[in-house]
Amino acid sequence: MALRRLCAAVVAALLAGLLTVAVSAPAQAEVQHPRQEWLRKSTAGLFLHWGMFTAPKHLNCAEWERDVTGGGWTPDYWIDEARKLGASYVVLATFHSRLGYARPWPSKIPGSCATQRDLLGELTKAGKAKGVKVILYMTDDPQWHSEQGVQMLDSKAYSDHKGEQVDLTTREGFGKYSYDLFFEVMKNYNDLAGFWIDNDNEYWERNKLYEQIRQLQPTWLLSNNNEDTPIMDTVSNEQKTGMFPSYDYPAATFTPMPRLSEACYKLPNTGDWWYDGGNHAVDTRLNTGRYITNAGASIKSLMAETPMVNGKMPAQQEAYNNFMSSWVPPIQESIQGVEGAGYMYGGMQPGFWNDGAHGVITINPKTGKQYVHVVTKPRADFVRLRDNGYRVTGVKDLRTGERMSFSQSGGHLTIQGITKWDEYDTVFSVETAGQQGFYTGVKASATSSEDGFPAANLTDGSYEKYWDANAAQPVSISLDLGRRKEAAFLAINQRESSPTHARVSFGRPEDSSRIKDYQLTASNDGRNWWHVRTGALPSARGTQFIDIGSQEARFLKLTVLNTWGGPRAPVYFKELKIDEIRVGHSYPRSVRDGGLEAEDAARSGSARSEFCEACSGTRQVTGLGGGERNAVTYRDVSVATAGTYRLQLDLTSSAASSVAVSVNGGAPVSVAVPADRADVPDPTSVAVPLTAGRNTLKVFSTGRSLGLDRISVGGLPPSNYTPKTTLTVEPHGVQWVSPGQQTVKITARLRLDADDQIDNVSLAPVLPAGWTLTGAPATRTSMRLAGLLEGTWTATSPAGQDVGSVSIPVTASFQLLSSDRKVSGSVPLRTRPADRVFVREAEDSANVFGSTGLTSCGSCSGAEKVRNIGGSPDAAVTFPNVVVPAAGAYRMFIQFTVNGPRSYFVTVNGGAPVEVKLDGVGNNTPYVAEVPVTLNAGANSIRFGNDKAGAPDLDQIAIA
């Protein structure tokens, strides 16, 4: 036995020596590796936050362990709850900065709580017996070491153990301590599946921790929170909210396939990540939606539950798990062992479909079978979505086994006559005969390409090689078909390296780098070009399509005029990347589509049926113009109950016009139709009153000639639905003004981000009593996707008095299907305190933000602050035009939030940076620090940054 131990020691020493040499090379991303295979096949994991501060809170390690055991904690309970959720792994977060840095294993390394009972070993053993992997959470963060008023990190004990002084409350000291823990765990728990790492510690990176894990435990996974670290297997995206629909988690993620990614989110609606003593509700609709949409984007759902001290889930979480145990199995084949469709694995288009429907597609890469997940059902009895060239041979309801009627034409699959909807996810299994109708051998060139990402990557068939526009806008892509051929549409897969949901995540603005406005031209010789189509693409994930009607040309040129990202999101601004562009020459066809075809209705006057490749049923009725004498009349539009309905008309138009609908001989209802193409239908909707049973609808135009493809009838959007818009109002942030009468210039821009039509749009400020406004409201008759409305006004306060504290609302009002809607921003103004010569909020639009970001802060001045300052030269906030009356020495008051010691480096007018050391507890508690500065008369510039390390969040500055 002694000889065996001696040999082991010699081997360990030799291995350590080898590692010193082996890990000297930089980390390389292993996007795909055999160790990842089990996770790629899985759907979900269970994230367990559980430790000393789990309610009832313990501040003594032995007492916590006593209550864990006395309460009846068992590892099998956790494993069984994970299996109910369809989870194939558990992540245990006990060594957590906000849970007391507890270690659920017997440790020989002192420094924080460690149990005598081997809870980690028991959990790993129980998971192995039932096919559930266990991953251990590790934190990098010592800043919460005394959050509860008691020191949870024992620097003296660890220093005695190491034979050197180590302060565990510093990042360096904590990095050294936790570094040792990684090796202890790797030595003692071979059956673990890996580490889930909550951000990086500089000590770990400097000492090549991850590279050593790779060599000592080559089958273990490494996952990192919120950032794409090259050596990690998995990118975890933490708690995204605010999307529309609220469950569409992938809209806020930024990791392109085939990189493994997780969506990490809480199941309880409220409360902390760990159990805080409350039996919080679980929103079944929200969380099943997240579960399905993540599967539809090849993202793993890492669901956080909050076990009590005894390990049991609160009653409402346990009830949700029990629900999932019966809800998941009938659709198991559609969410396990599949990939998200509409991306690099092929498949139809996910996202928004007809009549308010929303969902995703999953695909089995081995069988080619696809699954249509209708998460939000339409306000009609059918689902219509882009088929992406797949010829469908059969459709059935996966839960019931019922065979469904379907049709295909014009690039769409329509599943008809749906009467049985699952409350959370109606799943249709779709058999196909494969894709058809695309050209091969297309060659691409572009006006701009980043080195190493050439235009040839656009048509090479590989989704892992992409084209980078090299920040050029506009930029043109030319597609050479080899000779003159007929072309019908483009299918575009943009790089999924940016979110589609604009939000602030940990202080960084996120916005889409996808195509917004485009122009398409065609040529036979590459010199002389004719216009084909101008339009906008939605900021949406998955394959996007541009239908171009009937074109015969050798060359097609797509000019991207701009993208959805703005300059406030520098990570994504102008960062267009495209995986693949394919040229389609025809659409799969079957029987007629599910709408009411115009060619089947009665026609009068000059209305006539014509061939239309891109239309439903390949026909449309043209000649609708000049009034009611040239019309299409439907004599049997039936609804079950009387009421107001949404009537969608798929129209073609070569010039701006309008369409009118008369119902049962009543007064016509009209709506604007923008110019587009005479051979590509586009939807226009109008609200119409229908009686129960049969109705007669006459469709015509009082303007220029239109073509009608089809109509469909569905319910109106809910009253609480407002199409997604971006309303930008400047100046942004509280405006601190001097005493007396003031004049404020206000600018506003409304952008429509949703694929809806809004009408009678008006944009204007609403002034407080006594104020005067120069400038008229900005108006537009109608707006569609990516449409803009801008206005500028001057607001003047009453003479002879101070502004005081007022807010000037800026409101955009419009109609959606004849129903009023509005969105608003505001310009808040405050009179500057008498003892201050200058005050400005950090979030003020006059400032320059670099790669920092704005985030909400309820306790801060103006309820906002700037976050993510420091760590690089561009992560700084600059206050230009800081105006003071005379040159000299001033006192600058910095209002900030911080947790633990951090520093700003403040630069005035380009001078030498001055370090300002600050400290505090809690990122939502504003503090004020006073710093002397020397300023010039008039305008000055003041920069807050820290090129080497993170700085405090910044709320406001004031000069006295």
XYZ file of C-alpha atoms in Angstrom, residues 93-707:
615
model
C -24.822 25.809 -7.086
C -23.807 25.675 -3.418
C -20.318 27.187 -3.608
C -22.081 30.432 -4.494
C -21.137 33.985 -3.523
C -24.658 34.822 -2.289
C -25.169 31.488 -0.494
C -22.217 31.501 1.907
C -19.516 29.857 -0.244
C -20.592 26.469 1.121
C -18.932 23.306 -0.174
C -21.199 20.225 -0.046
C -18.259 17.862 0.306
C -15.663 17.025 2.997
C -12.667 19.209 2.194
C -9.075 19.215 3.386
C -8.696 22.821 2.259
C -9.929 25.343 4.859
C -11.382 28.693 3.849
C -15.179 28.410 3.835
C -17.986 26.089 4.917
C -17.435 22.409 4.057
C -19.780 19.580 5.093
C -18.728 16.389 6.824
C -21.355 14.476 4.891
C -20.442 13.958 1.234
C -23.572 15.459 -0.303
C -21.867 15.955 -3.663
C -20.717 12.354 -3.799
C -24.173 11.053 -2.923
C -25.797 13.204 -5.593
C -23.300 12.117 -8.235
C -23.841 8.443 -7.368
C -27.642 8.789 -7.450
C -27.474 10.576 -10.806
C -25.229 7.929 -12.329
C -27.666 5.194 -11.295
C -30.540 6.959 -13.097
C -28.762 8.399 -16.117
C -28.623 12.023 -14.903
C -25.286 13.867 -15.059
C -24.124 16.177 -12.253
C -22.175 19.395 -12.898
C -20.673 21.509 -10.097
C -21.109 25.284 -9.983
C -18.018 27.342 -9.070
C -17.977 31.100 -8.447
C -15.163 33.553 -9.179
C -16.560 36.290 -6.940
C -15.502 37.092 -3.342
C -17.326 40.430 -3.102
C -20.273 39.113 -1.041
C -18.066 37.629 1.669
C -19.703 39.616 4.483
C -23.095 40.451 3.009
C -24.886 38.986 6.039
C -22.726 40.903 8.534
C -20.591 37.817 9.239
C -17.340 36.938 7.491
C -17.890 33.766 5.412
C -14.316 33.429 4.133
C -11.565 32.358 6.559
C -8.370 33.928 5.255
C -6.322 32.943 8.319
C -7.165 29.245 8.084
C -6.338 29.155 4.392
C -3.132 31.170 4.907
C -2.002 28.712 7.591
C -2.787 25.844 5.233
C -0.773 27.418 2.386
C 2.070 28.706 4.547
C 1.664 32.223 3.119
C -0.576 35.215 3.669
C -3.633 35.092 1.403
C -6.609 37.456 1.645
C -9.629 35.510 0.396
C -11.732 38.661 0.187
C -9.645 39.898 -2.766
C -10.051 38.530 -6.293
C -6.424 37.368 -6.334
C -6.667 35.584 -3.001
C -10.061 34.065 -3.738
C -8.784 32.949 -7.125
C -5.924 31.081 -5.458
C -8.239 29.448 -2.926
C -10.886 28.362 -5.440
C -8.140 27.185 -7.823
C -7.137 24.618 -5.204
C -10.771 23.530 -4.848
C -11.016 22.690 -8.549
C -8.162 20.216 -8.178
C -9.587 18.708 -5.008
C -12.880 18.058 -6.780
C -11.205 16.632 -9.885
C -9.205 14.244 -7.722
C -12.147 12.951 -5.683
C -15.168 12.947 -8.028
C -14.417 11.211 -11.309
C -18.126 10.715 -12.030
C -18.852 14.433 -12.188
C -19.696 15.723 -15.670
C -17.917 19.068 -15.381
C -17.882 22.597 -13.968
C -20.392 25.416 -14.466
C -18.271 28.530 -13.961
C -19.832 31.863 -13.015
C -17.461 34.129 -14.947
C -13.669 34.061 -14.894
C -11.074 34.859 -12.253
C -7.792 36.371 -13.381
C -5.789 33.978 -11.205
C -7.408 30.972 -12.896
C -6.682 32.293 -16.363
C -3.093 33.263 -15.541
C -2.407 29.800 -14.150
C -4.070 27.946 -17.067
C -6.764 26.342 -14.917
C -9.059 25.407 -17.781
C -6.270 23.845 -19.818
C -5.335 21.692 -16.828
C -8.956 20.598 -16.378
C -8.932 19.550 -20.016
C -5.913 17.310 -19.430
C -6.878 15.891 -16.032
C -10.578 15.347 -16.851
C -10.867 15.342 -20.645
C -14.485 14.133 -20.649
C -15.753 16.915 -18.385
C -17.726 19.858 -19.730
C -16.876 23.486 -19.000
C -19.644 26.073 -19.075
C -19.294 29.830 -18.624
C -21.934 32.347 -17.621
C -22.836 35.178 -20.007
C -19.730 35.206 -22.175
C -18.318 33.066 -24.958
C -14.957 31.936 -23.549
C -13.098 29.966 -26.249
C -12.052 26.959 -24.170
C -15.541 26.468 -22.724
C -17.933 23.917 -24.193
C -21.094 25.851 -23.374
C -22.204 29.481 -23.278
C -24.925 30.124 -20.686
C -27.290 33.054 -21.181
C -28.624 34.143 -17.808
C -32.276 35.191 -17.116
C -33.473 37.093 -20.174
C -36.814 38.879 -19.895
C -38.883 41.466 -21.727
C -39.113 39.717 -25.091
C -42.266 39.435 -27.196
C -43.623 36.845 -26.849
C -42.314 36.754 -23.270
C -41.314 33.076 -23.598
C -39.151 33.581 -26.698
C -35.857 33.229 -24.829
C -33.697 32.729 -27.962
C -34.546 36.285 -29.056
C -32.187 37.581 -26.344
C -29.283 35.181 -26.962
C -26.268 35.683 -29.192
C -24.543 32.359 -29.876
C -24.614 30.857 -33.376
C -24.874 27.109 -33.882
C -23.160 24.700 -33.606
C -21.758 26.296 -30.448
C -23.472 24.710 -27.436
C -25.548 27.189 -25.459
C -27.872 27.199 -22.476
C -30.755 29.392 -21.433
C -30.431 29.770 -17.691
C -33.634 30.990 -16.029
C -35.734 30.833 -12.857
C -38.921 28.786 -12.785
C -40.488 30.708 -9.848
C -42.008 33.997 -11.001
C -40.552 35.993 -8.118
C -37.963 35.675 -5.354
C -34.229 35.086 -5.358
C -32.483 32.355 -7.312
C -32.284 30.455 -4.035
C -35.129 29.608 -1.669
C -36.024 32.749 0.294
C -38.800 31.234 2.370
C -41.643 31.814 -0.102
C -43.778 29.389 -2.071
C -43.589 31.460 -5.249
C -45.833 30.784 -8.226
C -44.513 29.158 -11.401
C -45.902 30.534 -14.677
C -46.628 27.379 -16.659
C -47.298 29.263 -19.880
C -44.044 31.217 -19.680
C -41.841 28.281 -18.746
C -43.230 25.690 -21.153
C -42.842 28.326 -23.868
C -39.204 28.861 -22.917
C -38.648 25.110 -22.877
C -40.016 24.671 -26.410
C -38.531 27.764 -28.054
C -35.106 26.910 -26.654
C -35.369 23.425 -28.162
C -36.338 25.131 -31.429
C -33.033 27.021 -31.397
C -30.794 24.118 -30.219
C -30.482 25.820 -26.816
C -30.574 23.777 -23.611
C -33.036 24.931 -20.942
C -31.201 25.165 -17.622
C -34.158 25.649 -15.282
C -33.473 27.022 -11.814
C -35.543 25.730 -8.924
C -35.185 26.742 -5.292
C -35.040 23.747 -2.940
C -35.579 24.241 0.769
C -32.955 23.321 3.362
C -34.221 19.732 3.408
C -33.885 19.573 -0.377
C -37.612 19.535 -1.110
C -39.034 21.933 -3.694
C -41.728 24.362 -2.550
C -45.199 23.067 -3.368
C -45.813 25.144 -6.515
C -42.497 24.141 -8.051
C -43.133 20.482 -7.272
C -46.592 20.797 -8.870
C -44.997 22.211 -12.033
C -42.549 19.297 -12.129
C -45.458 16.860 -11.801
C -47.252 18.612 -14.675
C -44.153 18.366 -16.872
C -43.812 14.639 -16.105
C -47.037 14.000 -18.041
C -46.892 16.878 -20.536
C -43.432 16.163 -21.998
C -43.550 12.392 -22.827
C -46.176 12.576 -25.637
C -43.972 15.039 -27.569
C -40.621 13.604 -26.494
C -39.481 12.780 -30.027
C -39.951 16.428 -31.058
C -37.692 17.932 -28.371
C -35.009 15.339 -27.575
C -32.307 14.317 -30.023
C -33.412 17.112 -32.376
C -31.998 20.438 -33.528
C -33.581 23.809 -34.085
C -34.895 24.079 -37.637
C -34.587 27.078 -39.926
C -30.879 27.313 -39.163
C -27.835 25.273 -40.176
C -29.668 21.943 -39.908
C -32.299 22.849 -42.509
C -36.010 23.003 -41.886
C -38.918 25.400 -42.259
C -39.067 28.942 -40.892
C -39.707 29.581 -37.180
C -41.133 32.744 -35.669
C -44.331 34.697 -36.249
C -46.886 33.050 -38.532
C -50.457 33.918 -39.475
C -53.070 35.610 -37.277
C -50.806 36.102 -34.257
C -49.415 32.564 -34.252
C -45.881 32.059 -33.014
C -43.731 28.987 -32.714
C -40.620 27.083 -33.654
C -39.593 24.109 -35.758
C -37.436 21.217 -34.628
C -35.834 18.703 -36.959
C -34.385 15.239 -36.532
C -31.086 15.416 -38.443
C -31.051 11.641 -39.000
C -34.600 11.123 -40.316
C -35.315 14.596 -41.675
C -38.680 14.645 -39.910
C -39.752 18.109 -38.812
C -41.998 19.218 -35.984
C -44.085 22.389 -36.064
C -44.518 23.681 -32.492
C -47.406 26.160 -32.289
C -46.733 27.797 -28.928
C -49.103 30.721 -29.446
C -52.080 29.541 -31.465
C -53.478 31.716 -34.276
C -56.808 33.521 -34.149
C -57.932 31.193 -36.930
C -58.300 27.438 -37.488
C -55.151 27.047 -39.594
C -51.391 27.661 -39.412
C -49.523 29.068 -42.408
C -45.713 29.220 -42.471
C -42.816 29.340 -44.943
C -41.922 25.852 -46.133
C -38.309 26.725 -47.132
C -38.610 24.552 -50.238
C -39.615 21.317 -48.470
C -42.255 19.284 -50.322
C -44.562 18.049 -47.598
C -46.051 14.558 -47.913
C -47.923 14.211 -44.621
C -48.860 16.029 -41.403
C -50.229 14.657 -38.132
C -50.937 15.980 -34.651
C -48.181 14.435 -32.534
C -50.233 14.326 -29.326
C -53.423 12.856 -30.799
C -52.102 11.040 -33.855
C -54.767 12.716 -36.026
C -53.889 13.114 -39.715
C -54.198 16.759 -40.757
C -55.228 18.339 -44.048
C -52.579 20.578 -45.577
C -51.707 22.447 -48.746
C -48.654 24.127 -50.277
C -48.111 26.966 -52.718
C -46.372 30.308 -52.954
C -43.635 29.136 -50.579
C -46.034 28.345 -47.716
C -47.326 25.280 -45.916
C -50.869 25.584 -44.566
C -52.080 23.088 -41.950
C -55.861 23.298 -42.077
C -58.926 22.568 -39.999
C -57.258 22.569 -36.589
C -59.818 22.156 -33.810
C -57.746 20.624 -31.001
C -55.177 22.989 -29.549
C -52.875 22.115 -26.672
C -52.883 24.964 -24.172
C -49.103 25.348 -24.286
C -47.727 23.671 -27.435
C -49.631 22.048 -30.300
C -47.106 19.897 -32.163
C -47.460 18.720 -35.762
C -45.184 16.013 -37.122
C -44.329 16.830 -40.761
C -43.020 14.284 -43.277
C -41.297 15.661 -46.366
C -39.737 14.461 -49.602
C -36.818 16.829 -49.013
C -35.991 20.290 -50.303
C -36.470 21.305 -53.914
C -36.392 24.393 -56.070
C -32.915 25.777 -55.223
C -30.027 26.365 -57.610
C -26.602 24.882 -56.942
C -23.276 26.246 -58.152
C -24.214 29.897 -57.550
C -21.139 32.125 -57.176
C -21.094 35.128 -54.863
C -19.047 38.325 -54.717
C -19.374 41.389 -52.508
C -18.283 45.018 -52.401
C -16.726 44.502 -48.975
C -15.427 41.498 -47.027
C -13.476 41.063 -43.816
C -10.201 39.186 -44.359
C -10.793 35.471 -43.876
C -14.557 35.771 -44.369
C -14.937 36.103 -48.156
C -18.156 36.285 -50.160
C -17.479 32.782 -51.485
C -18.603 31.526 -48.054
C -22.134 32.715 -48.849
C -22.881 29.924 -51.327
C -20.502 27.131 -50.296
C -23.178 25.082 -48.476
C -21.377 25.373 -45.125
C -23.124 27.245 -42.323
C -19.933 27.272 -40.238
C -18.113 29.446 -42.788
C -19.656 32.875 -43.180
C -19.233 36.206 -44.924
C -18.446 39.328 -42.886
C -19.382 42.708 -44.367
C -16.404 44.365 -42.643
C -18.667 47.029 -41.071
C -19.625 48.421 -44.486
C -23.084 49.944 -45.070
C -24.454 49.983 -47.657
C -22.874 46.808 -48.984
C -23.776 44.777 -52.080
C -23.733 41.023 -52.685
C -23.837 39.788 -56.280
C -25.048 36.281 -57.082
C -24.010 34.766 -60.425
C -26.316 31.963 -61.657
C -23.902 31.116 -64.495
C -26.376 31.994 -67.247
C -29.756 33.633 -67.599
C -32.226 31.680 -65.472
C -35.581 32.156 -63.808
C -35.399 33.183 -60.143
C -38.295 33.367 -57.684
C -36.864 34.106 -54.217
C -33.822 34.366 -51.980
C -33.436 32.394 -48.730
C -30.998 34.086 -46.350
C -29.464 32.681 -43.181
C -27.793 35.479 -41.258
C -25.272 34.768 -38.523
C -27.068 34.231 -35.193
C -24.340 36.151 -33.364
C -26.559 38.934 -32.052
C -29.902 39.036 -30.257
C -33.084 40.091 -32.008
C -34.535 41.575 -28.828
C -33.091 45.003 -28.033
C -32.469 45.153 -24.300
C -29.875 45.956 -21.659
C -28.187 42.845 -20.296
C -25.754 43.508 -17.481
C -25.540 47.072 -18.716
C -24.653 46.403 -22.340
C -27.138 47.426 -25.030
C -28.066 44.466 -27.188
C -29.489 44.915 -30.645
C -29.723 42.989 -33.861
C -27.034 43.124 -36.533
C -29.453 41.702 -39.109
C -30.569 43.220 -42.417
C -33.177 45.981 -42.164
C -33.655 47.897 -45.436
C -32.555 46.286 -48.686
C -32.708 46.770 -52.441
C -32.628 43.984 -55.017
C -31.561 44.480 -58.628
C -30.948 42.100 -61.542
C -28.763 42.009 -64.651
C -27.924 39.811 -67.599
C -24.430 41.163 -68.200
C -23.265 42.395 -64.792
C -23.188 46.011 -66.012
C -26.742 47.074 -66.711
C -29.069 46.525 -63.748
C -32.834 46.850 -63.333
C -34.746 47.335 -60.111
C -36.509 44.256 -58.722
C -37.654 45.011 -55.206
C -37.085 47.343 -52.259
C -38.186 46.388 -48.767
C -37.220 45.495 -45.228
C -36.521 42.215 -43.460
C -37.646 41.683 -39.864
C -35.149 41.408 -37.052
C -35.834 37.716 -36.587
C -33.944 34.468 -36.122
C -33.803 31.699 -38.711
C -34.108 31.720 -42.497
C -35.536 34.923 -44.001
C -37.019 35.191 -47.483
C -37.206 37.789 -50.234
C -39.784 36.885 -52.885
C -38.911 38.527 -56.190
C -41.735 37.451 -58.477
C -40.808 36.169 -61.907
C -37.307 37.231 -62.921
C -35.091 35.958 -65.697
C -31.521 37.084 -65.141
C -27.989 35.831 -64.745
C -27.084 38.146 -61.874
C -28.972 39.176 -58.759
C -27.588 41.930 -56.532
C -28.727 42.315 -52.931
C -27.768 45.715 -51.520
C -28.061 45.944 -47.753
C -28.772 49.579 -47.014
C -28.604 49.273 -43.214
C -29.033 46.884 -40.300
C -31.215 46.928 -37.185
C -28.367 47.650 -34.750
C -27.680 51.242 -33.742
C -24.529 53.095 -32.626
C -25.500 52.754 -28.952
C -24.820 49.012 -29.358
C -21.256 49.145 -30.760
C -20.777 45.380 -30.460
C -23.482 44.879 -33.104
C -23.584 48.158 -35.027
C -22.941 47.478 -38.737
C -21.696 43.990 -37.858
C -23.521 42.152 -40.666
C -22.572 38.504 -41.081
C -24.324 35.976 -43.331
C -23.910 32.197 -43.277
C -25.649 31.284 -46.540
C -27.736 32.771 -49.359
C -29.635 30.427 -51.673
C -31.503 31.304 -54.852
C -34.849 29.578 -55.345
C -36.378 29.067 -58.787
C -39.751 27.528 -57.832
C -42.032 26.697 -54.905
C -43.374 23.275 -53.874
C -47.029 22.935 -54.847
C -49.931 20.767 -53.817
C -53.653 21.488 -53.717
C -55.026 24.963 -53.118
C -54.019 26.932 -50.062
C -56.163 27.347 -46.953
C -57.441 30.849 -47.600
C -60.324 32.039 -49.735
C -58.750 32.210 -53.193
C -59.546 35.284 -55.277
C -59.739 33.239 -58.482
C -62.579 31.171 -56.990
C -64.724 34.203 -56.162
C -67.061 36.133 -58.449
C -65.433 38.815 -60.607
C -66.857 41.904 -62.238
C -65.676 44.550 -64.697
C -62.006 44.316 -65.654
C -61.125 41.907 -62.821
C -59.438 38.842 -64.324
C -57.501 35.748 -63.198
C -53.774 35.604 -64.008
C -50.851 33.254 -63.312
C -48.685 34.292 -60.356
C -45.785 32.045 -59.299
C -45.492 33.570 -55.820
C -49.239 33.561 -55.156
C -51.304 31.024 -53.275
C -52.602 28.492 -55.786
C -50.335 30.169 -58.403
C -53.174 32.523 -59.428
C -54.340 36.032 -58.574
C -57.096 38.377 -59.740
C -55.821 41.627 -61.250
C -57.552 44.731 -62.576
C -58.982 45.890 -59.250
C -58.999 49.674 -59.649
C -61.275 52.546 -60.520
C -64.069 51.736 -58.065
C -66.685 49.067 -57.322
C -67.295 48.098 -60.951
C -63.968 46.196 -60.972
C -64.279 43.920 -57.973
C -63.939 40.457 -56.452
C -67.021 39.312 -54.526
C -66.971 36.505 -51.953
C -70.506 35.256 -51.272
C -69.778 32.719 -48.534
C -67.431 34.071 -45.880
C -68.731 32.217 -42.828
C -68.094 32.775 -39.127
C -69.714 31.095 -36.156
C -70.537 34.230 -34.159
C -71.195 37.855 -35.030
C -68.469 40.386 -34.279
C -65.555 42.386 -35.631
C -62.870 40.305 -37.337
C -59.459 40.782 -38.884
C -59.670 40.370 -42.646
C -56.290 39.786 -44.286
C -56.019 40.531 -47.983
C -52.902 39.317 -49.802
C -52.442 41.991 -52.460
C -50.044 42.807 -55.271
C -49.383 46.444 -56.168
C -46.920 48.099 -58.492
C -47.905 51.580 -57.238
C -49.240 53.073 -54.026
C -52.973 52.604 -53.827
C -55.767 51.704 -51.430
C -58.111 48.762 -51.014
C -61.755 48.911 -49.977
C -63.989 46.207 -48.523
C -67.769 46.306 -48.368
C -69.454 43.765 -46.070
C -73.020 42.690 -46.786
C -73.614 45.800 -48.890
C -72.502 48.196 -46.172
C -70.279 51.252 -46.423
C -66.779 50.357 -47.658
C -63.829 50.344 -45.267
C -60.569 51.513 -46.895
C -56.893 51.136 -46.014
C -53.680 52.269 -47.723
C -51.600 49.829 -49.791
C -47.933 50.737 -50.430
C -46.195 50.244 -53.757
C -44.440 46.906 -54.183
C -44.569 44.344 -56.998
C -47.396 43.211 -59.267
C -46.310 39.578 -58.960
C -45.494 39.251 -55.237
C -48.387 39.337 -52.736
C -48.053 41.198 -49.456
C -50.617 41.195 -46.628
C -52.846 44.128 -45.778
C -55.402 43.822 -42.984
C -58.615 45.610 -42.136
C -61.178 45.234 -39.344
C -64.613 44.237 -40.672
C -67.982 43.494 -38.972
C -69.342 40.027 -39.818
C -72.660 38.447 -38.939
C -73.046 34.863 -37.762
C -73.194 32.478 -40.723
C -72.623 33.558 -44.330
C -71.379 37.010 -45.318
C -70.799 38.710 -48.668
C -67.566 40.656 -49.085
C -66.785 42.869 -52.066
C -63.118 43.837 -52.558
C -62.117 46.662 -54.910
C -59.888 49.724 -55.188
C -60.749 53.356 -55.740
C -57.121 54.052 -56.538
C -54.683 52.440 -58.949
C -54.925 48.850 -60.106
C -54.375 46.111 -57.521
C -54.149 42.343 -57.656
